[in-house]
Coordinates of C-alpha atoms in Angstrom, one line a residue:
M1 CA 22.2 -27.3 -9.3
T2 CA 23.2 -30.8 -7.0
S3 CA 21.3 -32.6 -4.9
T4 CA 23.8 -31.9 -2.2
R5 CA 23.4 -28.5 -2.7
L6 CA 19.7 -28.3 -2.7
E7 CA 19.7 -30.1 0.6
E8 CA 21.9 -28.1 2.0
L9 CA 19.7 -25.0 1.3
L10 CA 16.7 -26.7 2.3
G11 CA 18.5 -27.6 5.7
A12 CA 16.3 -28.8 8.7
D13 CA 13.6 -29.4 6.4
A14 CA 15.6 -31.4 3.4
A15 CA 13.7 -35.2 4.5
T16 CA 10.7 -33.4 5.4
L17 CA 10.3 -31.8 1.6
L18 CA 12.4 -34.2 -0.3
E19 CA 11.3 -37.2 1.0
H20 CA 7.1 -36.4 1.6
Q21 CA 4.4 -38.6 0.0
C22 CA 1.1 -37.2 -0.2
T23 CA -1.6 -39.4 1.1
T24 CA -4.5 -36.9 0.8
V25 CA -5.1 -36.8 -3.3
A26 CA -2.8 -38.9 -5.4
A27 CA -0.8 -37.0 -8.2
S28 CA -2.4 -39.4 -10.3
D29 CA -5.7 -37.4 -9.6
L30 CA -4.3 -34.2 -10.9
H31 CA -4.1 -32.4 -14.1
L32 CA -0.2 -31.9 -13.8
P33 CA 2.9 -29.8 -15.7
G34 CA 4.4 -31.0 -18.7
P35 CA 5.1 -30.5 -22.1
D36 CA 1.9 -31.7 -23.6
F37 CA -0.1 -29.7 -21.0
I38 CA -2.2 -27.4 -23.7
D39 CA -3.1 -30.0 -25.4
R40 CA -3.6 -32.4 -22.6
V41 CA -5.5 -30.1 -20.8
W42 CA -7.0 -26.8 -22.8
L43 CA -7.4 -28.7 -26.1
D44 CA -11.0 -29.5 -24.9
S45 CA -11.8 -25.9 -23.0
D46 CA -13.4 -22.7 -24.6
R47 CA -10.3 -21.2 -24.9
S48 CA -9.5 -19.4 -28.6
P49 CA -6.4 -20.8 -30.6
Q50 CA -5.3 -17.5 -30.4
V51 CA -5.7 -18.2 -26.3
L52 CA -3.9 -21.4 -26.6
R53 CA -1.2 -19.6 -28.9
N54 CA -0.5 -17.4 -26.2
L55 CA -0.4 -19.8 -22.9
A56 CA 1.9 -21.7 -25.2
A57 CA 4.2 -19.0 -25.9
L58 CA 4.4 -18.0 -22.2
R59 CA 5.5 -22.0 -21.6
D60 CA 7.9 -21.8 -24.0
S61 CA 9.9 -19.2 -23.4
G62 CA 13.5 -18.9 -21.1
R63 CA 15.2 -21.7 -19.4
L64 CA 12.1 -24.1 -18.3
G65 CA 10.1 -23.3 -21.9
G66 CA 8.9 -26.6 -23.0
T67 CA 8.7 -28.2 -19.4
G68 CA 4.8 -27.1 -18.9
Y69 CA 6.4 -25.1 -15.6
V70 CA 7.1 -21.6 -15.6
S71 CA 9.4 -19.1 -13.7
I72 CA 7.6 -15.7 -14.2
L73 CA 9.5 -12.2 -13.2
P74 CA 6.8 -9.7 -11.1
V75 CA 7.6 -6.2 -10.6
D76 CA 4.6 -4.1 -10.0
Q77 CA 5.6 -3.2 -6.4
G78 CA 6.3 0.6 -7.4
I79 CA 2.9 1.4 -6.8
E80 CA 1.6 -0.2 -3.8
H81 CA 5.0 -0.7 -2.2
S82 CA 6.1 2.8 -3.9
G83 CA 9.1 3.4 -5.8
A84 CA 11.4 3.9 -3.3
A85 CA 10.5 0.9 -0.9
S86 CA 10.7 -1.2 -4.3
F87 CA 13.5 0.4 -5.9
A88 CA 15.4 2.4 -3.0
P89 CA 17.5 -0.7 -2.7
N90 CA 18.6 -1.3 -6.4
P91 CA 17.9 2.1 -8.5
I92 CA 18.7 0.9 -11.5
Y93 CA 15.4 -0.7 -11.7
F94 CA 14.0 2.5 -11.4
D95 CA 14.4 2.1 -15.4
P96 CA 11.9 -0.1 -16.8
E97 CA 14.6 -1.5 -19.5
N98 CA 16.7 -3.0 -16.8
I99 CA 13.6 -5.0 -15.3
V100 CA 12.9 -6.4 -18.8
K101 CA 16.6 -7.2 -18.8
L102 CA 16.6 -9.1 -15.5
A103 CA 13.8 -11.4 -16.9
I104 CA 15.6 -12.2 -20.6
E105 CA 19.0 -12.4 -18.6
G106 CA 17.4 -14.6 -16.1
G107 CA 16.0 -17.4 -18.4
C108 CA 12.4 -16.3 -17.4
N109 CA 9.2 -17.6 -19.2
A110 CA 7.5 -14.1 -18.8
V111 CA 8.1 -10.6 -17.1
A112 CA 4.7 -9.0 -15.6
S113 CA 4.9 -5.4 -14.6
T114 CA 2.2 -2.2 -15.2
L115 CA 1.3 -0.2 -18.0
G116 CA 3.7 2.1 -17.7
V117 CA 6.9 -0.5 -17.3
L118 CA 5.9 -2.5 -20.3
G119 CA 4.7 0.7 -22.5
A120 CA 8.2 2.0 -22.3
T121 CA 9.7 -1.1 -23.7
S122 CA 7.5 -2.8 -25.8
R123 CA 8.4 -1.9 -29.4
K124 CA 12.1 -3.0 -28.2
Y125 CA 11.4 -6.6 -26.4
A126 CA 7.6 -8.1 -26.2
H127 CA 8.6 -10.2 -29.0
K128 CA 12.0 -11.3 -27.1
I129 CA 10.1 -12.1 -23.9
P130 CA 6.3 -12.9 -23.3
F131 CA 4.8 -10.1 -21.7
V132 CA 2.1 -10.1 -18.3
V133 CA 0.4 -6.4 -18.4
K134 CA -0.7 -6.0 -14.8
L135 CA -4.1 -4.5 -15.3
N136 CA -5.1 -3.1 -11.7
H137 CA -3.4 -1.9 -8.6
N138 CA -3.7 -0.9 -4.8
E139 CA -1.9 2.8 -3.8
F140 CA -1.0 4.1 -0.8
L141 CA -0.5 7.5 -1.4
S142 CA -4.4 8.5 -0.5
L143 CA -5.3 9.0 3.2
P144 CA -6.3 7.6 4.8
E145 CA -4.8 4.2 3.9
T146 CA -7.3 2.0 1.7
Y147 CA -6.5 -1.2 0.7
D148 CA -8.5 -1.8 -2.8
Q149 CA -7.4 -3.0 -6.4
I150 CA -7.9 0.2 -9.1
M151 CA -7.8 -0.2 -12.4
F152 CA -5.1 1.3 -14.1
S153 CA -4.6 0.0 -17.9
S154 CA -7.3 -1.4 -20.0
V155 CA -7.3 -4.9 -21.7
Q156 CA -6.9 -3.0 -24.8
R157 CA -4.1 -1.3 -23.9
A158 CA -2.6 -4.6 -22.8
Y159 CA -2.9 -6.0 -26.7
D160 CA -1.8 -3.4 -28.5
L161 CA 1.7 -3.4 -26.7
G162 CA 1.9 -6.8 -27.7
A163 CA 1.2 -8.6 -24.5
V164 CA 0.8 -12.4 -24.3
A165 CA -1.2 -12.2 -21.3
V166 CA -3.0 -9.8 -18.6
G167 CA -3.0 -10.1 -14.6
A168 CA -5.2 -8.8 -12.2
T169 CA -5.4 -9.3 -8.3
I170 CA -8.7 -9.2 -6.3
Y171 CA -9.1 -8.9 -2.6
F172 CA -11.2 -11.7 -2.1
G173 CA -13.0 -11.4 1.7
S174 CA -12.2 -7.3 1.5
P175 CA -15.6 -4.6 1.2
E176 CA -14.7 -4.0 -2.3
S177 CA -14.0 -7.5 -3.2
G178 CA -17.6 -7.7 -4.9
R179 CA -16.7 -4.2 -7.6
Q180 CA -13.1 -6.2 -8.5
I181 CA -14.6 -9.5 -9.0
V182 CA -17.2 -7.7 -11.7
E183 CA -14.3 -5.8 -13.0
V184 CA -11.8 -8.3 -13.4
S185 CA -14.0 -11.0 -14.8
R186 CA -15.3 -8.3 -17.6
A187 CA -11.6 -7.9 -18.1
F188 CA -10.6 -11.3 -18.7
E189 CA -13.4 -12.1 -21.0
E190 CA -12.5 -9.3 -23.4
A191 CA -8.3 -10.3 -22.8
H192 CA -10.2 -13.5 -23.8
R193 CA -11.8 -11.8 -26.7
L194 CA -8.8 -10.7 -28.1
G195 CA -6.7 -14.1 -27.6
M196 CA -4.8 -13.3 -24.8
A197 CA -4.2 -15.7 -21.1
T198 CA -5.1 -14.6 -18.0
I199 CA -3.6 -15.0 -14.5
L200 CA -5.4 -13.7 -11.2
W201 CA -3.4 -13.1 -7.7
C202 CA -5.9 -14.1 -5.8
Y203 CA -5.5 -12.3 -2.3
L204 CA -6.9 -12.2 0.9
R205 CA -7.7 -8.7 2.8
N206 CA -10.1 -8.2 5.7
S207 CA -8.5 -7.6 9.0
A208 CA -11.2 -9.9 10.5
F209 CA -9.2 -12.5 9.1
K210 CA -6.7 -11.9 12.2
V211 CA -7.9 -13.6 15.0
D212 CA -6.3 -14.0 18.3
G213 CA -3.3 -12.9 17.0
V214 CA -3.2 -15.5 14.6
D215 CA -3.5 -14.3 11.1
Y216 CA -5.2 -16.7 8.5
H217 CA -4.7 -14.6 5.1
T218 CA -2.3 -17.4 4.1
A219 CA -4.8 -20.3 5.2
A220 CA -4.9 -23.1 3.3
D221 CA -8.4 -23.6 3.1
L222 CA -9.4 -19.7 2.6
T223 CA -6.5 -18.9 0.5
G224 CA -8.2 -22.6 -2.0
Q225 CA -11.4 -21.0 -1.8
A226 CA -10.6 -17.7 -3.3
N227 CA -8.3 -19.8 -6.3
H228 CA -11.5 -21.9 -6.7
L229 CA -13.3 -18.1 -7.3
G230 CA -10.5 -17.4 -9.5
V231 CA -10.8 -20.4 -11.8
T232 CA -14.7 -19.7 -12.1
I233 CA -14.0 -16.3 -13.8
E234 CA -11.7 -18.0 -15.9
A235 CA -8.4 -17.0 -15.0
D236 CA -5.5 -20.0 -16.6
I237 CA -2.9 -19.5 -14.1
I238 CA -3.7 -18.6 -10.2
K239 CA -0.7 -16.8 -8.5
Q240 CA -1.2 -17.1 -4.5
K241 CA 1.0 -17.1 -1.3
L242 CA 2.5 -20.5 0.1
P243 CA 0.1 -21.8 2.4
E244 CA 1.5 -21.6 6.3
L245 CA -1.5 -22.8 8.6
N246 CA -5.1 -24.2 8.1
G247 CA -8.5 -23.8 9.8
G248 CA -9.2 -20.1 8.5
F249 CA -13.0 -20.9 8.1
N250 CA -13.3 -22.7 11.8
A251 CA -11.3 -19.6 13.3
I252 CA -12.8 -16.5 11.7
K253 CA -16.3 -18.0 11.2
V254 CA -17.0 -17.2 8.0
G255 CA -18.6 -19.6 5.2
K256 CA -19.1 -23.0 4.8
T257 CA -16.6 -25.9 5.1
H258 CA -16.4 -29.9 5.4
K259 CA -14.6 -31.8 8.6
L260 CA -12.8 -34.0 5.6
V261 CA -10.8 -30.8 4.3
Y262 CA -9.0 -31.4 7.9
E263 CA -9.5 -35.0 8.4
N264 CA -8.6 -36.2 4.9
L265 CA -7.5 -33.6 2.3
T266 CA -4.9 -31.9 4.4
T267 CA -2.0 -32.1 6.6
D268 CA 0.5 -30.1 8.3
N269 CA 2.5 -30.6 5.7
P270 CA 3.2 -27.5 3.6
I271 CA 3.0 -29.7 0.5
D272 CA -0.3 -30.9 1.4
L273 CA -1.9 -27.4 2.3
T274 CA -0.5 -26.6 -0.8
R275 CA -1.9 -29.3 -2.9
Y276 CA -5.1 -28.7 -1.4
Q277 CA -4.5 -24.9 -3.1
L278 CA -3.8 -26.4 -6.0
L279 CA -7.3 -28.6 -6.1
N280 CA -9.3 -25.5 -5.9
C281 CA -7.9 -24.5 -8.7
Y282 CA -9.8 -27.5 -11.3
M283 CA -7.4 -30.2 -9.8
G284 CA -4.6 -28.0 -11.6
R285 CA -6.9 -27.5 -15.0
A286 CA -5.6 -24.1 -13.8
G287 CA -1.5 -23.7 -13.0
L288 CA -1.0 -22.8 -9.9
I289 CA 2.2 -20.6 -9.2
N290 CA 3.4 -19.6 -5.8
S291 CA 5.0 -15.7 -4.6
G292 CA 8.2 -15.9 -3.8
G293 CA 7.0 -13.0 -1.0
A294 CA 9.4 -10.0 0.2
S295 CA 12.8 -10.0 0.3
S296 CA 14.5 -11.0 3.6
G297 CA 18.4 -10.4 2.6
E298 CA 20.6 -13.7 3.0
S299 CA 18.3 -16.3 3.3
D300 CA 16.3 -14.9 0.0
L301 CA 17.9 -18.0 -1.8
A302 CA 17.1 -21.0 0.4
E303 CA 13.8 -19.4 0.7
A304 CA 13.2 -19.2 -2.8
V305 CA 14.3 -22.8 -3.4
K306 CA 12.5 -24.0 -0.5
T307 CA 9.3 -22.3 -1.9
A308 CA 9.6 -23.9 -5.3
V309 CA 10.6 -27.5 -4.1
I310 CA 7.0 -26.9 -2.5
N311 CA 4.8 -25.5 -5.1
K312 CA 6.5 -28.5 -7.9
R313 CA 6.2 -31.7 -5.1
A314 CA 2.7 -30.5 -4.8
G315 CA 1.7 -30.4 -8.5
G316 CA 1.9 -26.4 -9.0
T317 CA 3.4 -24.8 -12.4
G318 CA 6.2 -22.6 -11.3
L319 CA 7.2 -19.3 -9.4
I320 CA 6.2 -16.1 -9.5
S321 CA 9.0 -14.2 -7.4
G322 CA 10.3 -10.3 -7.6
R323 CA 11.2 -8.8 -5.1
K324 CA 13.8 -11.5 -4.2
A325 CA 15.8 -11.2 -7.3
F326 CA 15.4 -7.2 -8.0
Q327 CA 16.3 -5.7 -4.4
R328 CA 20.2 -6.7 -5.3
P329 CA 22.5 -6.7 -7.6
M330 CA 21.3 -8.1 -11.3
D331 CA 24.3 -11.1 -11.5
E332 CA 22.7 -11.9 -7.5
G333 CA 19.0 -11.8 -9.3
I334 CA 19.8 -13.6 -12.2
G335 CA 21.4 -16.4 -10.0
L336 CA 18.5 -16.2 -7.6
L337 CA 15.7 -16.7 -10.6
N338 CA 18.0 -19.4 -11.9
A339 CA 18.3 -21.1 -8.5
I340 CA 14.6 -21.6 -8.7
Q341 CA 14.1 -22.7 -12.3
D342 CA 16.8 -25.5 -11.4
V343 CA 14.1 -27.3 -9.0
Y344 CA 11.8 -27.7 -11.7
L345 CA 14.4 -28.7 -13.8
N346 CA 16.0 -31.3 -11.5
E347 CA 14.7 -34.9 -12.1
A348 CA 15.1 -36.0 -8.9
V349 CA 12.4 -33.9 -7.3
T350 CA 9.5 -35.4 -8.0
V351 CA 5.8 -35.1 -7.1
A352 CA 4.7 -36.0 -4.1

């Protein structure tokens, strides 16, 4: 992707995003992605040689292999969002093999999906692209509707089908979060013992996070704290939604914060807000990947590229984007995934 094309996709935000320089926390203070990331950051940790090998396998695959950045295709939406809502726009993805094919042909580092999807394809593909088994899910077939994460798979099953990593979600702030923290912490401990890496979807979930018509579920300060809890249970990679605002602690009157978070460590620029998320990932020791979000139609390409630019310039590790890719014809989905990867391959897009 040329710089001119990148600027076209960013539109009115081009200068704000491409020319911004962080004055909050310097890039030199961060643990930034790079070809030597595992040796530079993880070698002195308690991660075993098997975990390091699988982290390397994930980082060394696909078009971004060897750069330190990752592009992951996540397709676990058939559980929480229903198979109909997820795959009716493009029914070929009811077949798990097409999900894996999209990840491979789209140049992704890995494919993250359910036990069913990856179990149905493991003998044919587990040695061709790294598998990430998503262990827990929220399901909406029960009445009344509940927002909870339930274990659908075991770590042992993920290991048996050849996964290099397991993933899980915790709904921080929800009434069930205490149980989820214990469940996922134990699962991650077992995964590391078996040599697999761990990825945590660090999401917030509580109706009280909406105050006076403002939704703070994506506030930088709250999502940053969720990230900090995630790395505490040894998530190797943190998945987080892109921050859209700030000031959640003060608005919802929960927990503790500090005025310097808002005066010195953040600004209104989305790159600075995302950098604050990264600070809470042990300054980047655990890679921060932002989610691509729901499909909006014609604006998907521009939105995905914008998210990639923000993540990269903040010091993040990559993008995990699903619905924008699989809810369209496969060739278009491949093109969108490649456009995301092109941002990380573009040396002109630097860390701010």
